[in-house]
Tab-separated table of C-alpha atoms and ligand atoms in Angstrom:
chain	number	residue	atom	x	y	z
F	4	UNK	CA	0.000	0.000	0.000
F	5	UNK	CA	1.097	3.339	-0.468
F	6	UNK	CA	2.536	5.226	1.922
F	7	UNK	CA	0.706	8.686	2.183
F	8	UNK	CA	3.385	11.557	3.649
F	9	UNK	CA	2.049	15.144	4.560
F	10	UNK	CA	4.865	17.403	5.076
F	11	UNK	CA	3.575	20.220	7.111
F	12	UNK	CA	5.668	23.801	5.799
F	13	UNK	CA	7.053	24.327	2.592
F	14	UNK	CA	10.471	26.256	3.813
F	15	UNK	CA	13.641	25.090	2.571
F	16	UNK	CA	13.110	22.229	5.131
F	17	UNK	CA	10.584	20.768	3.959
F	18	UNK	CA	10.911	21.488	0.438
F	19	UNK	CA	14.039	20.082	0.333
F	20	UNK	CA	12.581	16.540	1.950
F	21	UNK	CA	10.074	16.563	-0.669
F	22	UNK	CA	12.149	17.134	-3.794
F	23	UNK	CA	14.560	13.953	-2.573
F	24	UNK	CA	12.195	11.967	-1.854
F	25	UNK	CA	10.618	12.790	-5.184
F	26	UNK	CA	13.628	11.702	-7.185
F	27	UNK	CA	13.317	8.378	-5.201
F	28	UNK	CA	9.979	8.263	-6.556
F	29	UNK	CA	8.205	8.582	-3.184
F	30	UNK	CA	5.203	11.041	-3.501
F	31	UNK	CA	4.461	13.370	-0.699
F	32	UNK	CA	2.185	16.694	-0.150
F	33	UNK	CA	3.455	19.754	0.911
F	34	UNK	CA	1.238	22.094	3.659
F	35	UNK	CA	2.272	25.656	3.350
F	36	UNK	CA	0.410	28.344	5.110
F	37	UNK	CA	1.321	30.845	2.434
F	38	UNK	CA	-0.577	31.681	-0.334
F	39	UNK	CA	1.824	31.393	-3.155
F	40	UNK	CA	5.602	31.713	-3.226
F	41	UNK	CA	5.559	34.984	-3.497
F	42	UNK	CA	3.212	35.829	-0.780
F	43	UNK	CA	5.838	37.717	1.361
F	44	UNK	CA	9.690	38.323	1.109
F	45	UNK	CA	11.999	35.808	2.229
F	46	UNK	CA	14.269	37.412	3.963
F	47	UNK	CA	18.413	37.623	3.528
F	48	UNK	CA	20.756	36.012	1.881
F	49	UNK	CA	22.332	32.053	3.451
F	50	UNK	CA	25.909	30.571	3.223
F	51	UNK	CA	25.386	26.952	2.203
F	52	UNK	CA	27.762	24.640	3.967
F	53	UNK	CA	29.507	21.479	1.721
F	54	UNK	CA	29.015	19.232	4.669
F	55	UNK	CA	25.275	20.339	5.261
F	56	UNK	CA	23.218	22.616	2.980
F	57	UNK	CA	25.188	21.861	-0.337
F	58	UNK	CA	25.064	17.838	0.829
F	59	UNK	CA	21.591	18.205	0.783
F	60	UNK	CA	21.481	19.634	-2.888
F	61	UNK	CA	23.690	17.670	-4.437
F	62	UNK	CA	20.822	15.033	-2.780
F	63	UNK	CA	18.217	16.187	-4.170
F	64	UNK	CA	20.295	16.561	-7.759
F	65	UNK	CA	20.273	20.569	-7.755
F	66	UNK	CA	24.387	21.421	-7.266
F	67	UNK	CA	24.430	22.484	-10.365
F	68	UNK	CA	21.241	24.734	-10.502
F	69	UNK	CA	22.941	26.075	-7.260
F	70	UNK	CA	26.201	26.758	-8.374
F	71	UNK	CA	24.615	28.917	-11.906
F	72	UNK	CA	22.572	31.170	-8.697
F	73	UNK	CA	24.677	31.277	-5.782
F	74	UNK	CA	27.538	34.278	-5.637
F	75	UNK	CA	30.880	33.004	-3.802
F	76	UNK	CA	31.992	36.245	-3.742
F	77	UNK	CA	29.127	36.858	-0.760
F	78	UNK	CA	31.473	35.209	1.538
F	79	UNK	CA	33.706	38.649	1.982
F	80	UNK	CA	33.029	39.932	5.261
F	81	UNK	CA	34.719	42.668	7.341
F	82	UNK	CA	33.854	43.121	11.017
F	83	UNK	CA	34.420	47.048	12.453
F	84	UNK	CA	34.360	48.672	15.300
F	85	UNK	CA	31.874	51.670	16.465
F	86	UNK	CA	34.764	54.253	15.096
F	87	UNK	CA	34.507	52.395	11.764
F	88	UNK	CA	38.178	50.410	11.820
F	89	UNK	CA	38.651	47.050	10.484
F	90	UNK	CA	39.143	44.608	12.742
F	91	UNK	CA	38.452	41.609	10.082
F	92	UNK	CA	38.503	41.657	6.597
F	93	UNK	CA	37.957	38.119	4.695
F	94	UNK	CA	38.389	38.152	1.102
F	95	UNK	CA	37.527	34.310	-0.270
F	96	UNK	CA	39.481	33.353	-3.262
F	97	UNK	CA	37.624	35.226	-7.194
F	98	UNK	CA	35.300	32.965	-8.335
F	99	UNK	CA	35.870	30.067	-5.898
F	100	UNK	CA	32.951	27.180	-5.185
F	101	UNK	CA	35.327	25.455	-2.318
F	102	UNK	CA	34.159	27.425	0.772
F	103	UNK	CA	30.244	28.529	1.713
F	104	UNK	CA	28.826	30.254	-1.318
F	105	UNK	CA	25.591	32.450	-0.298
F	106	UNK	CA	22.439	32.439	-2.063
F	107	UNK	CA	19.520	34.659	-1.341
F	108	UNK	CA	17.033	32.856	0.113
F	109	UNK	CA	14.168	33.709	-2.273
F	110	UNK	CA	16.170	32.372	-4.747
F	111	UNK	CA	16.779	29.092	-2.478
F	112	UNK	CA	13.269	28.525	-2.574
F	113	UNK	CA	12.624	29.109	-5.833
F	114	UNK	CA	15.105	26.602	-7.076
F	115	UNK	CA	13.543	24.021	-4.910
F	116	UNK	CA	9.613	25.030	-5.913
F	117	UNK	CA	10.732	24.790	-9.498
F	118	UNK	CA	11.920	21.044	-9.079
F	119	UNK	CA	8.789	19.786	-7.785
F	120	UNK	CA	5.550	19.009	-10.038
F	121	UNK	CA	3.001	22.198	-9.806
F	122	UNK	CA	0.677	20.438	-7.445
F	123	UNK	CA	3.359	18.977	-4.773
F	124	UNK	CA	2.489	22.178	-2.595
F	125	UNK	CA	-0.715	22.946	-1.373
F	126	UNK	CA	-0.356	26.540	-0.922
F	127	UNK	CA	-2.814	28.471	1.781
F	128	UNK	CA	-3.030	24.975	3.657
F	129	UNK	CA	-2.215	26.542	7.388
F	130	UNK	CA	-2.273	22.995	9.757
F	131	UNK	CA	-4.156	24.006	12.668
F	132	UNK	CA	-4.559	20.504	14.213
F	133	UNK	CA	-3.157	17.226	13.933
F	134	UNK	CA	-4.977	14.324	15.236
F	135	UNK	CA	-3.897	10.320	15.514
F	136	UNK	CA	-6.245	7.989	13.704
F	137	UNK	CA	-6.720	5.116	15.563
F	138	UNK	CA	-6.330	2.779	12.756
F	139	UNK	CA	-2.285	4.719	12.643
F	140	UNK	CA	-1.436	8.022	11.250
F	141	UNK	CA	-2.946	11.087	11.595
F	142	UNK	CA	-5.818	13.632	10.555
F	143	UNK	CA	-4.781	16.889	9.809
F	144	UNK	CA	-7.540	20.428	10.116
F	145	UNK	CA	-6.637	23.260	8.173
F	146	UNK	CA	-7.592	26.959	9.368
F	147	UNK	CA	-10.145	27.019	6.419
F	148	UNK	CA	-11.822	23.693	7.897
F	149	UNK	CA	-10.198	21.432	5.004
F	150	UNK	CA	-9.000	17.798	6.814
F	151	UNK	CA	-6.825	15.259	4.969
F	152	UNK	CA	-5.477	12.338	6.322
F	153	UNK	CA	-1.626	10.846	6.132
F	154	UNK	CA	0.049	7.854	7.332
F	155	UNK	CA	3.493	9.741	7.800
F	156	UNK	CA	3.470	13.731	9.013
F	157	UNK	CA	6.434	15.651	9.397
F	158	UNK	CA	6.322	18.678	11.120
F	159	UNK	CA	8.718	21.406	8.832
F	160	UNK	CA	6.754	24.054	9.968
F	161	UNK	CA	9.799	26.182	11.224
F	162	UNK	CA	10.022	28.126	14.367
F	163	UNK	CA	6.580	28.102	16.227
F	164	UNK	CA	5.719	24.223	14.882
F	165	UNK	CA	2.184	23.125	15.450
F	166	UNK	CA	3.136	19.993	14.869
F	167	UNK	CA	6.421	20.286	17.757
F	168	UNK	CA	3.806	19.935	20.621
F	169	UNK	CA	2.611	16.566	19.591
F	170	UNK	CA	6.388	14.939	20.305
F	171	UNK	CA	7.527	17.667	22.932
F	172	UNK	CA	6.646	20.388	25.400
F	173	UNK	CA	9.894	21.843	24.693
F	174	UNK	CA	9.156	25.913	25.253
F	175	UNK	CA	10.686	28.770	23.239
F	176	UNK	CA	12.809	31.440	25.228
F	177	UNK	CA	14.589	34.738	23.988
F	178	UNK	CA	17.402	34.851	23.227
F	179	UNK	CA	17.942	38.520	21.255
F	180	UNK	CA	16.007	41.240	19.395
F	181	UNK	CA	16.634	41.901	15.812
F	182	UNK	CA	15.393	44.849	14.158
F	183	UNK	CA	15.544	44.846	10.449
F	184	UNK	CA	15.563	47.257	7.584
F	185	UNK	CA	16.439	47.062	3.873
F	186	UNK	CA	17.912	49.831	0.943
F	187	UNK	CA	17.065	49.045	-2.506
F	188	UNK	CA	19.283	49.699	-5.419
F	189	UNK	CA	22.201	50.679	-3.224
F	190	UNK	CA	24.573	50.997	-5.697
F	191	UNK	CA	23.044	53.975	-7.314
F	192	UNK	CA	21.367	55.327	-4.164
F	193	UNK	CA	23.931	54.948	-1.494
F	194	UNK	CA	26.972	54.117	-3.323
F	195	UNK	CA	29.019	54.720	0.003
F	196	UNK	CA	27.148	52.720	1.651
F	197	UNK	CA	27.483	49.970	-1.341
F	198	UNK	CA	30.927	50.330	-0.704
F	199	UNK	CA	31.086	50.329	2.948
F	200	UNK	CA	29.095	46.613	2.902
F	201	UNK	CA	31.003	45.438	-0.039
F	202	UNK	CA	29.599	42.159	-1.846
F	203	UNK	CA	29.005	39.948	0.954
F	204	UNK	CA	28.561	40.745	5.121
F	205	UNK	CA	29.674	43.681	7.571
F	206	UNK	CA	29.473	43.241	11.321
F	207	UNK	CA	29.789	46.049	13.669
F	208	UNK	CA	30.894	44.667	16.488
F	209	UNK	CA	29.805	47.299	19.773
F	210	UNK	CA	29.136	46.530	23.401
F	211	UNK	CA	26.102	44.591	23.874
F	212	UNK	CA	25.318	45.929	20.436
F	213	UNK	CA	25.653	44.765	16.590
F	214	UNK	CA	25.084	46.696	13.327
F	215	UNK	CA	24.864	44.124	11.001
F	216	UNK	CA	24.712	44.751	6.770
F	217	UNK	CA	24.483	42.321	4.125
F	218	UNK	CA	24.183	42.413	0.127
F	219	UNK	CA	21.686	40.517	-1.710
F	220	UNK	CA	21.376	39.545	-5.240
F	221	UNK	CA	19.147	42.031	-6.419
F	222	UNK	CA	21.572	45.296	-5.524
F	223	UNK	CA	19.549	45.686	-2.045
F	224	UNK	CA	20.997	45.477	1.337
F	225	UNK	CA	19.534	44.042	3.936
F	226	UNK	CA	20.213	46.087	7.421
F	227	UNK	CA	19.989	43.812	11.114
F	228	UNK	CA	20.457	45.083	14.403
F	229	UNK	CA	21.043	42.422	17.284
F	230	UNK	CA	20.517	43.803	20.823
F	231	UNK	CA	20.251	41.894	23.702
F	232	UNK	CA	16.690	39.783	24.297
F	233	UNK	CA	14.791	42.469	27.168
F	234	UNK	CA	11.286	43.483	28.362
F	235	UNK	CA	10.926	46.218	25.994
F	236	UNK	CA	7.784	46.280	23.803
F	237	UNK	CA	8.436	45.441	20.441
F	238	UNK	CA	7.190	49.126	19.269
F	239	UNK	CA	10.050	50.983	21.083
F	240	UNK	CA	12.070	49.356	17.970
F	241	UNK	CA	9.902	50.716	14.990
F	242	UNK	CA	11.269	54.045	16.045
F	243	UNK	CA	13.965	55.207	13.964
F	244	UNK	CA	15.225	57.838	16.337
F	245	UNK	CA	15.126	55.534	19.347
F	246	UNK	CA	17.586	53.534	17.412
F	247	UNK	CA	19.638	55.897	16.062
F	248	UNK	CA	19.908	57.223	19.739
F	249	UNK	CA	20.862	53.322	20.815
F	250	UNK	CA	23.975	53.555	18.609
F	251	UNK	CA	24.816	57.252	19.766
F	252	UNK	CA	28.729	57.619	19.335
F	253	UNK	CA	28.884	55.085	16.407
F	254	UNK	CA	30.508	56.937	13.410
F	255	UNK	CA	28.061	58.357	11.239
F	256	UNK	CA	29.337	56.598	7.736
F	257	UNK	CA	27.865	53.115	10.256
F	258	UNK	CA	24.870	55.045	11.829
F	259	UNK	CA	23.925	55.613	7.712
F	260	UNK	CA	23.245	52.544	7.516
F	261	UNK	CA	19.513	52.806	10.143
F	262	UNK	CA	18.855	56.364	8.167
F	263	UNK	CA	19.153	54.794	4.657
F	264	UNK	CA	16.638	52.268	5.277
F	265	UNK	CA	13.616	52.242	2.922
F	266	UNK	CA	10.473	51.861	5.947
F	267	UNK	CA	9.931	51.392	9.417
F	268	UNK	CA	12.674	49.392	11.090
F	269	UNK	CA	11.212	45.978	11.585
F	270	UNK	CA	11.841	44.415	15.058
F	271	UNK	CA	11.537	40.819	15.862
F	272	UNK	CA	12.367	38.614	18.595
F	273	UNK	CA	14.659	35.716	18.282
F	274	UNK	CA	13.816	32.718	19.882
F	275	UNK	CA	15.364	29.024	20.881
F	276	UNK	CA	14.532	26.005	21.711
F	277	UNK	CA	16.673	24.512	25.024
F	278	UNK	CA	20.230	22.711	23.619
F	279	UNK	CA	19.811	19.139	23.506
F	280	UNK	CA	16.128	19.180	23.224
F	281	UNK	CA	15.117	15.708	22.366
F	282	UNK	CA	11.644	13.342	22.021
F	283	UNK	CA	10.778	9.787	22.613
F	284	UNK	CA	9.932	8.309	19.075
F	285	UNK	CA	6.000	7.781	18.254
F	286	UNK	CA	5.276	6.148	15.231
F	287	UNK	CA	4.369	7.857	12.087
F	288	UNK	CA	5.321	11.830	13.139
F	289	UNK	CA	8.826	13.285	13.396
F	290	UNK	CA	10.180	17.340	12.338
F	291	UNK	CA	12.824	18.387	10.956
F	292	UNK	CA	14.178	22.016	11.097
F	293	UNK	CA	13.163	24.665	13.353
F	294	UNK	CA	10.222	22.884	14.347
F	295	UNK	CA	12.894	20.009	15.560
F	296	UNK	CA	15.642	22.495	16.539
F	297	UNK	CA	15.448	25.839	16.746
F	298	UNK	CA	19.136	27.317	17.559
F	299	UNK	CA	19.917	31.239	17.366
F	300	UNK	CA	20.412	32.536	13.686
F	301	UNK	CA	24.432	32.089	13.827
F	302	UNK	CA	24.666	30.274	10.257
F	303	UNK	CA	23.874	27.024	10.713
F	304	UNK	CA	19.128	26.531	11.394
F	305	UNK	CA	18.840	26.041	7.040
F	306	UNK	CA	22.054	24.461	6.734
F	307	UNK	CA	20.923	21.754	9.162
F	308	UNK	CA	17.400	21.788	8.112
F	309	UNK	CA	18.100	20.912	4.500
F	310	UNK	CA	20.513	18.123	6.184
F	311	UNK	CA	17.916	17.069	8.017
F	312	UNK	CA	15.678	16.717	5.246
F	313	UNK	CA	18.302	14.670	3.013
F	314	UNK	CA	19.047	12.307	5.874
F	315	UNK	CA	15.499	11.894	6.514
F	316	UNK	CA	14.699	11.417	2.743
F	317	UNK	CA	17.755	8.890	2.574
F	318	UNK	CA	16.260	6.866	5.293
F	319	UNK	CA	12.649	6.358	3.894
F	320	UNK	CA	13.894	5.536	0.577
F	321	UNK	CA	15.860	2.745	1.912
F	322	UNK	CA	13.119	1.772	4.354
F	323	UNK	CA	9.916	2.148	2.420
F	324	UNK	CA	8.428	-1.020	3.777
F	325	UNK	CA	9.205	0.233	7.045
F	326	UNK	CA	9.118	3.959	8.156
F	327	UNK	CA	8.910	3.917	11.488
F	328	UNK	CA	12.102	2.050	11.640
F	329	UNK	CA	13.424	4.584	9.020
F	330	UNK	CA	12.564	7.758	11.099
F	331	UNK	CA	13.740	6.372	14.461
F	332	UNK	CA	17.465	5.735	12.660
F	333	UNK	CA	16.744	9.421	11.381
F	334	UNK	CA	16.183	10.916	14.580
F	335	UNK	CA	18.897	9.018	17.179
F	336	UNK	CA	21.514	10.620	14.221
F	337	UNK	CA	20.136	13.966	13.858
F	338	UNK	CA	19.656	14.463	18.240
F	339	UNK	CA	23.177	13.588	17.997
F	340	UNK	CA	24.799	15.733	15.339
F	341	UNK	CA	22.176	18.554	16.093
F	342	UNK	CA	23.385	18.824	20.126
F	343	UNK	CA	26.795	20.361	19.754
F	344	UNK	CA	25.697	22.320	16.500
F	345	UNK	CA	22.834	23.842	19.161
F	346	UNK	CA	25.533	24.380	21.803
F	347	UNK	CA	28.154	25.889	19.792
F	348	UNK	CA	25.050	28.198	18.196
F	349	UNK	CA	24.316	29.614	22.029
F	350	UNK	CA	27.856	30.033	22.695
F	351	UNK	CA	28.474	32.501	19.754
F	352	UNK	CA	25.195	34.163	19.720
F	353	UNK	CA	25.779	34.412	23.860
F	354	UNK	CA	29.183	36.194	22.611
F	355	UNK	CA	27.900	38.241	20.100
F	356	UNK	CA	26.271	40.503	22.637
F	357	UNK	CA	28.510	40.276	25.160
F	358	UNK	CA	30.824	43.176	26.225
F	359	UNK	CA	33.481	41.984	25.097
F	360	UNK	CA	32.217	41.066	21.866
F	361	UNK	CA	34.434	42.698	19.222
F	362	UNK	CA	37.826	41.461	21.472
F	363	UNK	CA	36.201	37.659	21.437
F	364	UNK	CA	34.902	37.838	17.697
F	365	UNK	CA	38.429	38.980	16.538
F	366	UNK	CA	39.823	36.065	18.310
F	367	UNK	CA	37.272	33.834	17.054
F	368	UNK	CA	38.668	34.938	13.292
F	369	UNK	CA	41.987	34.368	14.318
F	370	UNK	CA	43.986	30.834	14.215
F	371	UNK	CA	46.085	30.588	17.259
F	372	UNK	CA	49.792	29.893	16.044
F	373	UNK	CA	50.329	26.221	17.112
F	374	UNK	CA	47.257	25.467	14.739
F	375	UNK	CA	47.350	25.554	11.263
F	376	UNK	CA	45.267	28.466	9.118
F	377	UNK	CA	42.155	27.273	8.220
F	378	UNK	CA	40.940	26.184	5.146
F	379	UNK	CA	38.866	29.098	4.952
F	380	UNK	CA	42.222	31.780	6.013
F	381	UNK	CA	42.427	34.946	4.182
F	382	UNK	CA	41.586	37.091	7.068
F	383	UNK	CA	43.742	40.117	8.232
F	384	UNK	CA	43.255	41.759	11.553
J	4	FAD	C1	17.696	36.723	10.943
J	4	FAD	C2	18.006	35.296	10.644
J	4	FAD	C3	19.142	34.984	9.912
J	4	FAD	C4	19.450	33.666	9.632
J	4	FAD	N1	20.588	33.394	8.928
J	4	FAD	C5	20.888	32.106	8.671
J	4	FAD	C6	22.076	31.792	7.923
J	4	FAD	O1	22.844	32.665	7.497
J	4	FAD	N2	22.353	30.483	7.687
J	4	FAD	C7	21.530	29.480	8.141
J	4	FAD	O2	21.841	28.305	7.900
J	4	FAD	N3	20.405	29.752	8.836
J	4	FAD	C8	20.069	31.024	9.112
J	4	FAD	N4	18.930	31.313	9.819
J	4	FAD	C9	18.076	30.201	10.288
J	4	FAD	C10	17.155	29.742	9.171
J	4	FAD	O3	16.405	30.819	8.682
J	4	FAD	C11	16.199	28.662	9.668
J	4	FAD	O4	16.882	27.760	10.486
J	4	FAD	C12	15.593	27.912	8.474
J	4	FAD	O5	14.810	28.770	7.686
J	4	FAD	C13	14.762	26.736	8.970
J	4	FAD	O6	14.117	26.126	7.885
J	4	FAD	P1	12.736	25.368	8.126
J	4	FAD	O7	12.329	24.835	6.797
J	4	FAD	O8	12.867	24.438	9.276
J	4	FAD	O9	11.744	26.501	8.622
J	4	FAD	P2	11.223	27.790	7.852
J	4	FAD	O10	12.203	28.255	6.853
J	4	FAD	O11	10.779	28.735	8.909
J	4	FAD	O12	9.949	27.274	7.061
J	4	FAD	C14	8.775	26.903	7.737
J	4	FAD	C15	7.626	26.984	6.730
J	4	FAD	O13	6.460	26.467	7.360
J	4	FAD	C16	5.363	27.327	7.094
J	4	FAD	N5	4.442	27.149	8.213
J	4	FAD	C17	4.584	27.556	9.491
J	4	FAD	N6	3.550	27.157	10.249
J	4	FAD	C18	2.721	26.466	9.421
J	4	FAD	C19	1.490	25.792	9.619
J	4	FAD	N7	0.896	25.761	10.822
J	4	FAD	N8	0.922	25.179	8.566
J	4	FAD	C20	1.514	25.198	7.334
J	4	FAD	N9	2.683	25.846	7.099
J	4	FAD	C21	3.293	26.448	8.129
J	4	FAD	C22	5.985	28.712	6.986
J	4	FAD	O14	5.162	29.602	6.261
J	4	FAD	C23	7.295	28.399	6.286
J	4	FAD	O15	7.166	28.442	4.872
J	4	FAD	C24	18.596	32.632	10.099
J	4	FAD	C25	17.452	32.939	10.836
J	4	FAD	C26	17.152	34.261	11.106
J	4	FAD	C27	15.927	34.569	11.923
């Protein structure tokens, strides 16, 4: 019989898990609470890992797609202080594929809607409840009252998972506030500012404090500003002046980078789940992502989603007959390569916005002389 499989989130998660096991010929549908893939922006731009993210394409037979979209030269990155010096400055080899290329994610996604057939993703399908069947499996309610039924759901339905609370009552804490804002067409608008980000990533390393920058694809830069998680509401943050008055001091050629923004300053909070969260196995249900592993945004929550995905894929393909066996071997790997991943994530977000950031971040950069230079060297302090 066949095996029905509702994948619950259409992120690069779950997209991903559906596109390999596609190509192994195993069908599954794809719940996404958005109403098309355009429905709302998708945010920055990601550095795909060989050992995770780019594993996980080559899996699902798109390194090639990947390497015609992704720009290698996004992995320069200089880290200043508030006065504006370089601390860092990482310049990664013209044209090279070897180290962590970054893609914007909107193109990400695109790449991985486009490999699917048209009707793999129900779009507008928001899962509100899932419920076990007794006969095995579950029933799923959509906010519009739709049901459906599967004999396999996976929960990729990213950071506040409806589907999480059926294998855990793992709860979310703070762990920072980002507040984000974005300047189109920089290049002609702000060209010092163009400059001043360069092609890939600028950190501003203060106490306590970060102004981040990064360039996307389309000419735009995206602006983020990490402060410490606090009590504030939300709405202080939409206040361009308030923030502007937060990074009083700062040079002005770095404080351009809040005035430049197009609208409002977004603010956010950033959330995790605790380090070494883990479930007992029930059959037929298991997540992947955010919804299984939510870890502060330090580089590595899509990386290890799409891994996820691939190593979840790989396991029901070789284990059709059998998928409960197949997503138990998933999980006991992916608790333990996802604990010291979710450890080392706390660690550096922890020291991020700590006082002594920009001293700790600089050492971070820099290989201590009894070890050799990373693979990755190139950068000057
Ligand atoms: C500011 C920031 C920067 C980051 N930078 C990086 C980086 O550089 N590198 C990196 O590797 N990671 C980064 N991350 C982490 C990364 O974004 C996530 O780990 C990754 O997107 C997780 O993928 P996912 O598929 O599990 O979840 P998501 O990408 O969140 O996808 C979940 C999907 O599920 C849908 N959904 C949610 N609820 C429901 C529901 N009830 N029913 C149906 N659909 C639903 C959502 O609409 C969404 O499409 C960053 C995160 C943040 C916040």
């Amino acid at each position: 019989m066949l095996m029905r499989i509702a994948i619950a989130g259409g992120g690069l998660g779950g997209l991903t898990l559906a596109r390999i096991l596609h190509r192994h010929g195993i069908d599954a549908v794809v719940y996404e609470r958005e109403a098309s893939r355009s429905a709302r922006p998708q945010g920055g731009s990601l550095d795909l890992h060989p050992e995770s993210g780019q594993r996980a394409l080559a899996d699902a037979g798109l390194a090639g797609r990947f390497r015609s979209e992704a720009r290698p030269e996004g992995e320069e990155h200089r880290i200043l202080d508030p006065a504006g010096r370089t601390l860092v400055h990482h310049k990664p080899q013209p044209g090279s594929f070897s180290g962590r290329p970054e893609i914007d994610r909107s193109a990400l996604r695109d790449l991985l809607l486009d490999s699917l057939p048209g009707d793999a993703v129900a779009w507008q399908h928001r899962l509100v409840a899932a419920t076990p069947r007794p006969d095995g499996g579950f029933g799923l309610t959509f906010d519009d009252g739709h049901r459906a039924d599967c004999d396999v759901l996976i929960g990729a339905d990213g950071a506040r998972s409806v589907v999480r609370s059926l294998l855990t009552d793992a709860t979310l804490s703070s762990v920072a506030t980002l507040v984000e804002l974005s300047i189109s067409d920089a290049d002609r608008r702000h060209p010092d500012l163009a400059e001043l980000v360069g092609p890939g990533n600028l950190w501003c390393i203060g106490v306590n404090q970060i102004l981040a920058a990064q360039r996307l694809g389309d000419g735009s830069i995206r602006v983020g500003i990490s402060l410490p998680a606090d009590d504030r509401h939300l709405e202080t943050y939409r206040s361009r002046r308030a923030l502007l008055d937060m990074f009083d001091g700062w040079d002005p050629s770095l404080t351009a980078l809040i005035e430049a923004g197009d609208s409002p300053p977004a603010p956010r909070r950033i959330e995790a789940m605790p380090t070494g969260a883990r479930w007992t196995h029930r059959p037929g249900i298991t997540l992947i992502g955010d919804a299984a592993h939510l870890m502060p945004p330090v580089g590595e929550g899509a990386n290890q989603a799409m891994l996820d995905a691939a190593e979840l894929a790989g396991e029901l393909a070789a284990n059709p007959a059998d998928p409960d066996s197949a997503i138990r071997a998933y999980e006991e790997a992916m608790f333990t390569r996802i604990h010291p991943i979710a450890e080392m994530s706390a660690r550096v977000q922890a020291m991020m916005l700590s006082p002594t950031a920009a001293d700790d971040i600089v050492r971070f950069f820099t290989p201590r002389p009894t070890e050799p230079r990373p693979a990755e060297a190139g950068h000057t302090s």
